[in-house]
Each structure stands twice: as C-alpha cells, then as structure tokens.
mmCIF file of C-alpha atoms in Angstrom:
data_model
loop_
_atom_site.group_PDB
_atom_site.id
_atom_site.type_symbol
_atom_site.label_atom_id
_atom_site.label_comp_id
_atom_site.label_asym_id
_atom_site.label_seq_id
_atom_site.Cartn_x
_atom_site.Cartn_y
_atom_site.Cartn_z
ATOM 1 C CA UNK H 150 93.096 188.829 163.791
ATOM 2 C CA UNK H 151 90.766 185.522 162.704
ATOM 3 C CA UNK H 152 89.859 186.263 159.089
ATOM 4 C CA UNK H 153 86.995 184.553 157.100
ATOM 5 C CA UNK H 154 89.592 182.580 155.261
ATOM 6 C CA UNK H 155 90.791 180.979 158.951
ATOM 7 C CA UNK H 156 87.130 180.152 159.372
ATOM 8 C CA UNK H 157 86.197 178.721 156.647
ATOM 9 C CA UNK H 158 89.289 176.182 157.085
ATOM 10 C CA UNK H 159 88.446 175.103 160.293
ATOM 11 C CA UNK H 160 85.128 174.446 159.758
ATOM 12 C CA UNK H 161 85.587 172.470 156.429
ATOM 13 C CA UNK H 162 84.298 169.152 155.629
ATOM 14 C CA UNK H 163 86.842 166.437 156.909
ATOM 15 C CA UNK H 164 85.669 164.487 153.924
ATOM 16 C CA UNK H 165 86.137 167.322 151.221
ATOM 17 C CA UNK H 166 89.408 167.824 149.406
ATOM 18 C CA UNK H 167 91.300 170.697 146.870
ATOM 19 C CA UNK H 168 93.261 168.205 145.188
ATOM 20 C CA UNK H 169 92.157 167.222 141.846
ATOM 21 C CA UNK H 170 88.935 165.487 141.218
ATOM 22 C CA UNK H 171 90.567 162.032 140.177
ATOM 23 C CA UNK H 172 92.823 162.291 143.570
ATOM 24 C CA UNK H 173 89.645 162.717 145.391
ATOM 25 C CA UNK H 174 87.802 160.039 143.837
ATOM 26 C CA UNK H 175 90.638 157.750 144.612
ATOM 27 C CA UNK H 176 90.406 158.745 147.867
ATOM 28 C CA UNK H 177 86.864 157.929 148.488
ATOM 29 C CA UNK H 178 87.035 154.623 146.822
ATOM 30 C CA UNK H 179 89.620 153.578 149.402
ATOM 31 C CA UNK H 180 87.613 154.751 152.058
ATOM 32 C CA UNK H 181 84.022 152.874 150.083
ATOM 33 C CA UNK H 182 86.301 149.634 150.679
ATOM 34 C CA UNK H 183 87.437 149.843 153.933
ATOM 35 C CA UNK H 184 84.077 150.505 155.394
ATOM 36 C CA UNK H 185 82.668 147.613 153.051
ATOM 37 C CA UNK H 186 85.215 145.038 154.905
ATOM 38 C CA UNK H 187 84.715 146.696 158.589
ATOM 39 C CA UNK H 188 81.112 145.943 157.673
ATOM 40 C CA UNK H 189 81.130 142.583 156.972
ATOM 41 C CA UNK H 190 83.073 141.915 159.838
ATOM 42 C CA UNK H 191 80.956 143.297 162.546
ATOM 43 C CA UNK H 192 77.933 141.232 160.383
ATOM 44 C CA UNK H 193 80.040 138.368 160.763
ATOM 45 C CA UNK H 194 80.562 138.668 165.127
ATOM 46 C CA UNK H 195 77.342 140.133 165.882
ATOM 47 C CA UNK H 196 74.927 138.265 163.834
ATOM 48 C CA UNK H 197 73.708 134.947 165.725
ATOM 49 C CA UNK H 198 71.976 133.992 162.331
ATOM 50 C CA UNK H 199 75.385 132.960 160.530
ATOM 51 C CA UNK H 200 77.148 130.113 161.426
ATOM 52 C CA UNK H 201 79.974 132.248 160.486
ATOM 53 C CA UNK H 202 83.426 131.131 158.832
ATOM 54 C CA UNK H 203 85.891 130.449 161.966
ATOM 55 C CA UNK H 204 85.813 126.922 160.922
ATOM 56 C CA UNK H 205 87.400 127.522 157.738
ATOM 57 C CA UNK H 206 90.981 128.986 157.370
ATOM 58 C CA UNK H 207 92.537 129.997 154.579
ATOM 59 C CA UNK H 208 96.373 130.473 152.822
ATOM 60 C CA UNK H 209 97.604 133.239 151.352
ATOM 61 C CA UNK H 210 99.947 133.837 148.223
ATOM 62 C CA UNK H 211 99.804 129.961 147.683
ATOM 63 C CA UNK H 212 99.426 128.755 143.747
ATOM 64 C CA UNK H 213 97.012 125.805 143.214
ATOM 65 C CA UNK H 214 98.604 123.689 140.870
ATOM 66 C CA UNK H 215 96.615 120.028 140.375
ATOM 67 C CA UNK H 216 98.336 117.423 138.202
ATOM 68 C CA UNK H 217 98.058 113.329 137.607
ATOM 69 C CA UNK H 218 102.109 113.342 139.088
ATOM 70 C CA UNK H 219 102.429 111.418 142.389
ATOM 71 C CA UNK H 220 98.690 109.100 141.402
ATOM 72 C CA UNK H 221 99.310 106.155 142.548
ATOM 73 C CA UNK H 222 103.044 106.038 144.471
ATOM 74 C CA UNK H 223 102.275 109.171 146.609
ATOM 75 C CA UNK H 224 98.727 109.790 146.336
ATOM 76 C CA UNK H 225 95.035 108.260 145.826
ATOM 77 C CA UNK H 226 93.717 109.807 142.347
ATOM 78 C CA UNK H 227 90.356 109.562 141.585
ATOM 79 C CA UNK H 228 88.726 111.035 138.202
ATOM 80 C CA UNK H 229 85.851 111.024 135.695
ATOM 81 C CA UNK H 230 86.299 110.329 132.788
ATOM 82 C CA UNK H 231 88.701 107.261 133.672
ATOM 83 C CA UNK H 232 92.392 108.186 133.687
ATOM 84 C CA UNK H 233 91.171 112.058 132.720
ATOM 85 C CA UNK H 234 93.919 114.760 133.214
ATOM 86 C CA UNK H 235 93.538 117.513 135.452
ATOM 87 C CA UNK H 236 96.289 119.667 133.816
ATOM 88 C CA UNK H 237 94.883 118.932 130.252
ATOM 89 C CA UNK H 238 92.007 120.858 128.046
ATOM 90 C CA UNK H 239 89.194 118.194 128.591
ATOM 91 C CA UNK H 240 87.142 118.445 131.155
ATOM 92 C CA UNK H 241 88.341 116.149 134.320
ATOM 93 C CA UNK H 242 86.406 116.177 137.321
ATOM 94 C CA UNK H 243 89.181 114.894 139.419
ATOM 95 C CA UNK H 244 90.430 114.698 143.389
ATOM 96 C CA UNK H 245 93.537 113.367 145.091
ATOM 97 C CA UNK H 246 93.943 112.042 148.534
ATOM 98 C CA UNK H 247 97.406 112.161 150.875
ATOM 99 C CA UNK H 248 96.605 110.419 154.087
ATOM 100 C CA UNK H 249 98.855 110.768 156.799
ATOM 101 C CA UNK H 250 99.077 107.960 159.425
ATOM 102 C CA UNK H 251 95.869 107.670 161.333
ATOM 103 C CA UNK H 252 96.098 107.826 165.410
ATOM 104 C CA UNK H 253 93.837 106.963 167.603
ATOM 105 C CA UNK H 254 91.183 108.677 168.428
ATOM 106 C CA UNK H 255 91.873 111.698 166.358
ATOM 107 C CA UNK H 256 91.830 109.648 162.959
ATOM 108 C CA UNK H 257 93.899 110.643 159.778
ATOM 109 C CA UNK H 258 94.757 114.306 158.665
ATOM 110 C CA UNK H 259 94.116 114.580 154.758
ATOM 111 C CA UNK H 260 95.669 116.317 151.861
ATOM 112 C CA UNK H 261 93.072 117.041 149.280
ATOM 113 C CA UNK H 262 93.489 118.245 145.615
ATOM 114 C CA UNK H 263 90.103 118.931 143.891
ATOM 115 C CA UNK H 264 89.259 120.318 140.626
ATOM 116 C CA UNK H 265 86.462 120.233 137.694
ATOM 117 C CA UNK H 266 84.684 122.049 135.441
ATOM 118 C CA UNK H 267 81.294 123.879 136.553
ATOM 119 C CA UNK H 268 79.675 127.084 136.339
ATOM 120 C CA UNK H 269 78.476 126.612 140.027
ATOM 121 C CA UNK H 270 80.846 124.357 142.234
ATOM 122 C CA UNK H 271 82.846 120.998 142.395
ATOM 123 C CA UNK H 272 82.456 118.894 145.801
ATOM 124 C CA UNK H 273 84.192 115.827 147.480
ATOM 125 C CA UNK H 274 81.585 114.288 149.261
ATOM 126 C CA UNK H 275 82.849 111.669 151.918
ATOM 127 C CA UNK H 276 81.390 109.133 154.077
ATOM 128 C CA UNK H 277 81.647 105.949 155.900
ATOM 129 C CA UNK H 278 80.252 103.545 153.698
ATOM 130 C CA UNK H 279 78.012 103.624 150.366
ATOM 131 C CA UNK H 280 75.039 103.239 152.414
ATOM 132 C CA UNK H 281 74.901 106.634 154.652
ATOM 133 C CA UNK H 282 72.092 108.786 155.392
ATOM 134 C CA UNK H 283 74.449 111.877 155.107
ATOM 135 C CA UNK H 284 77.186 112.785 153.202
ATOM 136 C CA UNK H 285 79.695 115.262 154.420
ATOM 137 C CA UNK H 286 80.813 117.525 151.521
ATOM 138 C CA UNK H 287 84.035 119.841 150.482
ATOM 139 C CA UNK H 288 82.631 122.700 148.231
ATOM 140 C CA UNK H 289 85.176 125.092 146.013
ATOM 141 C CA UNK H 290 82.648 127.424 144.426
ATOM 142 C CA UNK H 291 83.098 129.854 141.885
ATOM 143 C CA UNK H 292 81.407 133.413 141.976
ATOM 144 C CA UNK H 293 81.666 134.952 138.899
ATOM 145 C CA UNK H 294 84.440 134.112 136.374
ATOM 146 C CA UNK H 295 87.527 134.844 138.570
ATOM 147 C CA UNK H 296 86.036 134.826 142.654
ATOM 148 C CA UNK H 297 86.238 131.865 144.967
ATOM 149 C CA UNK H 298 84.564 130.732 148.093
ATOM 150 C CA UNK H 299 84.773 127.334 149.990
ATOM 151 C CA UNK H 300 81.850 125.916 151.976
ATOM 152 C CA UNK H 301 81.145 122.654 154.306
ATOM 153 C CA UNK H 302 77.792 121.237 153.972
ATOM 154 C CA UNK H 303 75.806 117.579 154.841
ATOM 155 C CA UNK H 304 73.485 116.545 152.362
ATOM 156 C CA UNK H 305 70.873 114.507 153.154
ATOM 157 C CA UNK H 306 70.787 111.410 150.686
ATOM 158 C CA UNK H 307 67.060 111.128 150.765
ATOM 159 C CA UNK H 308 65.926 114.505 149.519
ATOM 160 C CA UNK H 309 69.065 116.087 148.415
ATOM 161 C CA UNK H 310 68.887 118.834 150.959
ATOM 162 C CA UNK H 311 71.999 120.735 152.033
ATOM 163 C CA UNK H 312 72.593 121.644 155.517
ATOM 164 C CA UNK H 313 75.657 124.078 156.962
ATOM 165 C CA UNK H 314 78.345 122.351 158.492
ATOM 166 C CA UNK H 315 81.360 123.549 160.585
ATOM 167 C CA UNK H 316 83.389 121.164 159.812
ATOM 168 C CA UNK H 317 87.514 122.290 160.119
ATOM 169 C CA UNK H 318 89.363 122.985 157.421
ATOM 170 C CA UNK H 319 92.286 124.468 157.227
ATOM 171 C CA UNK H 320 94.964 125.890 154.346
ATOM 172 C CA UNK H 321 92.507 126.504 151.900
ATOM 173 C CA UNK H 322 93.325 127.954 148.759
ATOM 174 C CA UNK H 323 91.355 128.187 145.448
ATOM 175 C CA UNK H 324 91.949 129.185 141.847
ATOM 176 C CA UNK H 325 88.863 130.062 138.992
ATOM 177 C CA UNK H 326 89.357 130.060 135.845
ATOM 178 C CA UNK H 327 86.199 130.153 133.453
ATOM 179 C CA UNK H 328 84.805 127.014 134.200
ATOM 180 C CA UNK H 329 87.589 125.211 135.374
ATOM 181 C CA UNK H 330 87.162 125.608 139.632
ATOM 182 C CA UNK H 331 90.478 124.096 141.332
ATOM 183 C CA UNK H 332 91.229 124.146 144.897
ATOM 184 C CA UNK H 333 93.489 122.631 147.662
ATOM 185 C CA UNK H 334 92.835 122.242 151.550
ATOM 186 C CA UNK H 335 93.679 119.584 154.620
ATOM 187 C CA UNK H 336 91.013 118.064 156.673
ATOM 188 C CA UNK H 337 92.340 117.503 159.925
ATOM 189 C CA UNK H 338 91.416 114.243 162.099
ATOM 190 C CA UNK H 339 89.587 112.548 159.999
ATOM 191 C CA UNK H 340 87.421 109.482 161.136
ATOM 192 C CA UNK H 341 83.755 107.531 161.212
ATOM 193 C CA UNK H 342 82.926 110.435 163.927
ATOM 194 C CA UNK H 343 83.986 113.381 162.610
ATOM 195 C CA UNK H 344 82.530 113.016 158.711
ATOM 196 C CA UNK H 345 79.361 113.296 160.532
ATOM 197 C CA UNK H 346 78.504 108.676 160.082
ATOM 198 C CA UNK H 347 74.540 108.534 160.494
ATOM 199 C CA UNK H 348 75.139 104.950 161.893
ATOM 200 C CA UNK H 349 77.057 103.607 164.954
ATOM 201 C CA UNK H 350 80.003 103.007 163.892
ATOM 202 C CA UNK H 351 81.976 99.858 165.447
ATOM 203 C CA UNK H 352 85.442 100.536 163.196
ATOM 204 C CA UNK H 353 88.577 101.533 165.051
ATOM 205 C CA UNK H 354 89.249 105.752 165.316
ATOM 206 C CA UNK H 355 92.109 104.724 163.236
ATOM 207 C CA UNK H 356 90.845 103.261 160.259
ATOM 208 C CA UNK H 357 91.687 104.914 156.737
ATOM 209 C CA UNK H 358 89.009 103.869 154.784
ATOM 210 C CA UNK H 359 85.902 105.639 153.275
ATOM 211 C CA UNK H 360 83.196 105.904 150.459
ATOM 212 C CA UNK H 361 84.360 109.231 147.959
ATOM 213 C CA UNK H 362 81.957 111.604 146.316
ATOM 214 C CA UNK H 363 82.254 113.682 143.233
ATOM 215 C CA UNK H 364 80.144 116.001 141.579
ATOM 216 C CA UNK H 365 79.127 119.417 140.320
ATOM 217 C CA UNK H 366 76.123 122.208 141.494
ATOM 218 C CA UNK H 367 75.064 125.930 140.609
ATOM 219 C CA UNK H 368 75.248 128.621 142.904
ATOM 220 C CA UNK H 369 72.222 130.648 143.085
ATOM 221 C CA UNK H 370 71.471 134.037 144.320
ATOM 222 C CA UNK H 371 72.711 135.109 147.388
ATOM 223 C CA UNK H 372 75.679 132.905 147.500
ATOM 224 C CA UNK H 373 73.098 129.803 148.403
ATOM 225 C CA UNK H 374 74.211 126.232 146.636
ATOM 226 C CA UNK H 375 72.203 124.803 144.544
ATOM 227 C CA UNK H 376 71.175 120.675 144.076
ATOM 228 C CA UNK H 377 74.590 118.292 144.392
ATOM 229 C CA UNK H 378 74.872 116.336 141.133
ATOM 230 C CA UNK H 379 76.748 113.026 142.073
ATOM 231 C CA UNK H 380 78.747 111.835 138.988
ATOM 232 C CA UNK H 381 81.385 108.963 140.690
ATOM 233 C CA UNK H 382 80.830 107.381 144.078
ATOM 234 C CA UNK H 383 84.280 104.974 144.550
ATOM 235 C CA UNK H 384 82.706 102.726 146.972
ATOM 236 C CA UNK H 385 84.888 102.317 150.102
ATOM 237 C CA UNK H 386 88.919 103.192 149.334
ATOM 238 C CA UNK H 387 91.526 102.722 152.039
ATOM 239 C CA UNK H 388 92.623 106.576 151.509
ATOM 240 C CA UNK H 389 96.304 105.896 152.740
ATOM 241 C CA UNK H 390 96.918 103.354 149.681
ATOM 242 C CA UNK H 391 97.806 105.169 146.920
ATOM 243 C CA UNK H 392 97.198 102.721 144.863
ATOM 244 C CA UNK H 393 93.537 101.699 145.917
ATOM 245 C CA UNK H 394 91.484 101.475 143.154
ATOM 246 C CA UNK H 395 88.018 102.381 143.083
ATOM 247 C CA UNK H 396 84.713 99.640 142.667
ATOM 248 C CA UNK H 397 82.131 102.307 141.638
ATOM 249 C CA UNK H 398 79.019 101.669 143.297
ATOM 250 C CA UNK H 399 75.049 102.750 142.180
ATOM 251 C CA UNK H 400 74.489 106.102 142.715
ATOM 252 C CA UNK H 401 71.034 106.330 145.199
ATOM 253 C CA UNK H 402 68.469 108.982 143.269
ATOM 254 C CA UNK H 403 67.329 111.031 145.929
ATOM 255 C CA UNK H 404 63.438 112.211 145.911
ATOM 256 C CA UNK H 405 62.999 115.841 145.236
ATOM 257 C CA UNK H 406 64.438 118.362 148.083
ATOM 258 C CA UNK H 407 65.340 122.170 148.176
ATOM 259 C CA UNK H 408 68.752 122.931 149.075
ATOM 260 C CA UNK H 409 69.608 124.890 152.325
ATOM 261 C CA UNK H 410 70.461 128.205 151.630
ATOM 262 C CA UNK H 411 73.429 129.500 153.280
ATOM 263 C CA UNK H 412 73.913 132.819 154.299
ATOM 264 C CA UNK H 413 77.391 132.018 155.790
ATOM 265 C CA UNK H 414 79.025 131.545 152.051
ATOM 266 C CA UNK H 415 77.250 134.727 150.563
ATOM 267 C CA UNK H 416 78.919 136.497 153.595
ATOM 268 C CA UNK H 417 82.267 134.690 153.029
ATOM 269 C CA UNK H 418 82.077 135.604 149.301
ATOM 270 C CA UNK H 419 81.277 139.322 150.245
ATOM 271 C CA UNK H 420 84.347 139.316 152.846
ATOM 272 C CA UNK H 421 86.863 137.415 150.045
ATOM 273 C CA UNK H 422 85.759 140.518 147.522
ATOM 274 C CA UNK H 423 85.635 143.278 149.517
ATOM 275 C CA UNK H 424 89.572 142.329 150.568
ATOM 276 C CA UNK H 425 89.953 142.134 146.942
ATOM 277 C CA UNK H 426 88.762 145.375 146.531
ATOM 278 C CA UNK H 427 91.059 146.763 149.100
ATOM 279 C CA UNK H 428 93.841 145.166 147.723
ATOM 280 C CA UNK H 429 93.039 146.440 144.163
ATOM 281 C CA UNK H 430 92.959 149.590 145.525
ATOM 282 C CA UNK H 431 96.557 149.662 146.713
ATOM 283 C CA UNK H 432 97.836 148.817 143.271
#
C-alpha cells in the first residue's frame, strides 16, 4: 500500500536535503560555482561581441620565479631603475628576453620574464623601430590583491588608445602579490609582420631585432585597462644577444585618448575566478 510518507519522497525537491544545514550549504555552493563557470563558457562561444581568449593559453601548477641570474650570458635583461633587482624589495620594473634562432618566414619564438610593481598592470610593449604608429603590448594584470589575468592589446602612439589584439601566446603563467605583478609566457614566431609594424617593412623574416616597451596602467571597472604609462623605451636591441645593451630613446607624448575597453579580459578574469572558486571548493 503507497503511504503519504512514499509520496512525499518521491515528489521532493531534487535540490532539498535532510542532512545538516552546513552540509547543505556546502552543497549549494558547489553547485553556485559550477553553474558560474558553465556560464561563462557558453558567454564565451556564443557571444560574437568578445574577441574571446583562444589566442591565449595558459600553464598550470607552474611557479613564476623572476631573477637577474642568466642577464647577460643567457638572456637580454632590461630594467628601471638601472641594474634594479627583480628578486629584491625595491621596486624593479624589469623584463628578460630568450630568443631562440629566428627562421624564415616564421621569425623568432621568445621567452619572456616580466615583472613590476603596479596596482593596475605591467606591459612589454614591442615594435619594429622607435618610430611606429602602433605598439604591440604583453599585459599581466592584477585584479584584486591575489587574481591575475593576461591581455594582448595595440596602442595607438598618437592618442594612447588601446585596441584588442589576438595575438598568440602561449604558457602563460602569472603570480600577484600586493603590488608586485610577475608573469612568464612565450611569443611564438616573432617578426616585423606579426608585432603588428605600421610601416612596410623591407628587413628579412629572420631578423632578431626590435624597439622594447615598459610601463605600468590601472585597471578600471569591468576588467577594461586603463592609459599605458611608458617608463623605458630601449631603442632597437638585437633580442638574441644577451648582452645587447639598451640606447634609451625619447619617449613620444601622445595627445589625449580613451583607452579601449575590453570585455574579453573582464570575461577572462571572471573565468580565472570562477575556476578558483571551484577549486576552493574542493579543498
């Protein structure tokens, strides 16, 4: 005979439990950050509006660790302040450069170190020459004290202006500590072509050398970047000499321009935390 009590269980609310009320509210937190990721993944395929991040790829479980060892025997350091020490207190805006052999017409594949202090971002900006239109830059961004999120942008050296780029880069991996943003990634065939040259470019596919960028930005709402501050331009650096040395050149002021907003890093930055959240979950 089918008693109330048989009923009642059949017909109960998938998403209601007996167990105690913490076990419950574990439970539904789990489930509040798997449908936050599934979320931002459908955003990510179905909206036509982002740019989206399969240009960008990313490495796991991999520490960032950015010291002066190897500058100038097996990599190109370049730094503000002069000689400054990534691994010290001071602040050290700093990046380092592993070339490999260029080839023709891919170009070189390079190794890049990067790390400074902001409460925003720190960006290696390259180019052809000094003189470019348009700068290509490498942004590790902080959000928050602790979150990280890496973006590819022009910026146009007239007004400043920040446009999305999908520029490949692969093995990414980032580290945020207060102020201190450090990060690590490889940007694969590298040449006049491919870092976006404004200008016709007569140099050979396999040429190695090209104009560095450093500098610091904010991060406003929304996960949009804010106006590029250039602090060191090198001037043109063969990248695969170590021990190039860089012949600073004037830094152009740029008239007043409004950065792009992006809406391809706020989703990145919503898809690196809501994995975080999932993962926090399991602990």
């Amino acid at each position: 005979m089918q008693t109330s009590r048989d009923t009642r269980r059949r017909t109960r609310n998938p998403l209601t439990c007996n167990a105690p009320q913490l076990s419950c509210l574990a439970s539904f937190r789990k489930m509040e950050r798997g449908f936050i990721v599934l979320v931002a993944a459908l955003v990510l395929h179905a909206s036509p509006a982002v740019q989206g991040t399969a240009h960008l790829s990313f490495a796991n479980g991999t520490q960032v660790n950015i010291t002066r060892a190897g500058c100038g025997t097996a990599k190109l350091c370049v730094e503000t302040p002069k000689s400054c020490d990534p691994a010290g207190n001071g602040s050290c805006l700093f990046v380092s450069v592993v070339a490999s052999n260029a080839v023709a017409p891919s170009g070189a594949n390079l190794s890049i170190q990067l790390q400074g202090e902001s409460g925003g971002y720190v960006a290696l900006g390259l180019s052809v020459n000094s003189g470019e239109a348009t700068t290509l830059l490498f942004v590790c961004a902080a959000n928050g004290t602790s979150g990280f999120f890496f973006s590819t942008v022009t910026r146009n050296i007239s007004n400043a202006a920040l446009t999305p780029n999908e520029r490949i880069v692969s093995n990414i991996r980032g580290r945020v500590n207060g102020s201190r943003i450090a990060c690590e990634f490889d940007i694969p065939n590298v040449n006049a072509t491919t870092i976006g040259a404004s200008t016709v470019s007569t140099r050979s596919a396999a040429a190695t050398s090209f104009n560095l960028l450093l500098g610091t930005g904010p991060v406003t709402g929304g996960g949009a970047l804010g106006t590029f501050n250039e602090t060191l331009r090198s001037g043109v650096l063969n990248l695969s000499d170590p021990a190039a040395t860089p012949t600073p050149a004037a830094t152009p002021t740029p008239s007043s321009g409004t950065p792009a907003v992006q809406p391809h890093a706020a989703l990145q930055m919503l898809i690196v935390l809501s994995a975080s959240a999932v993962l926090s979950g399991r602990s």
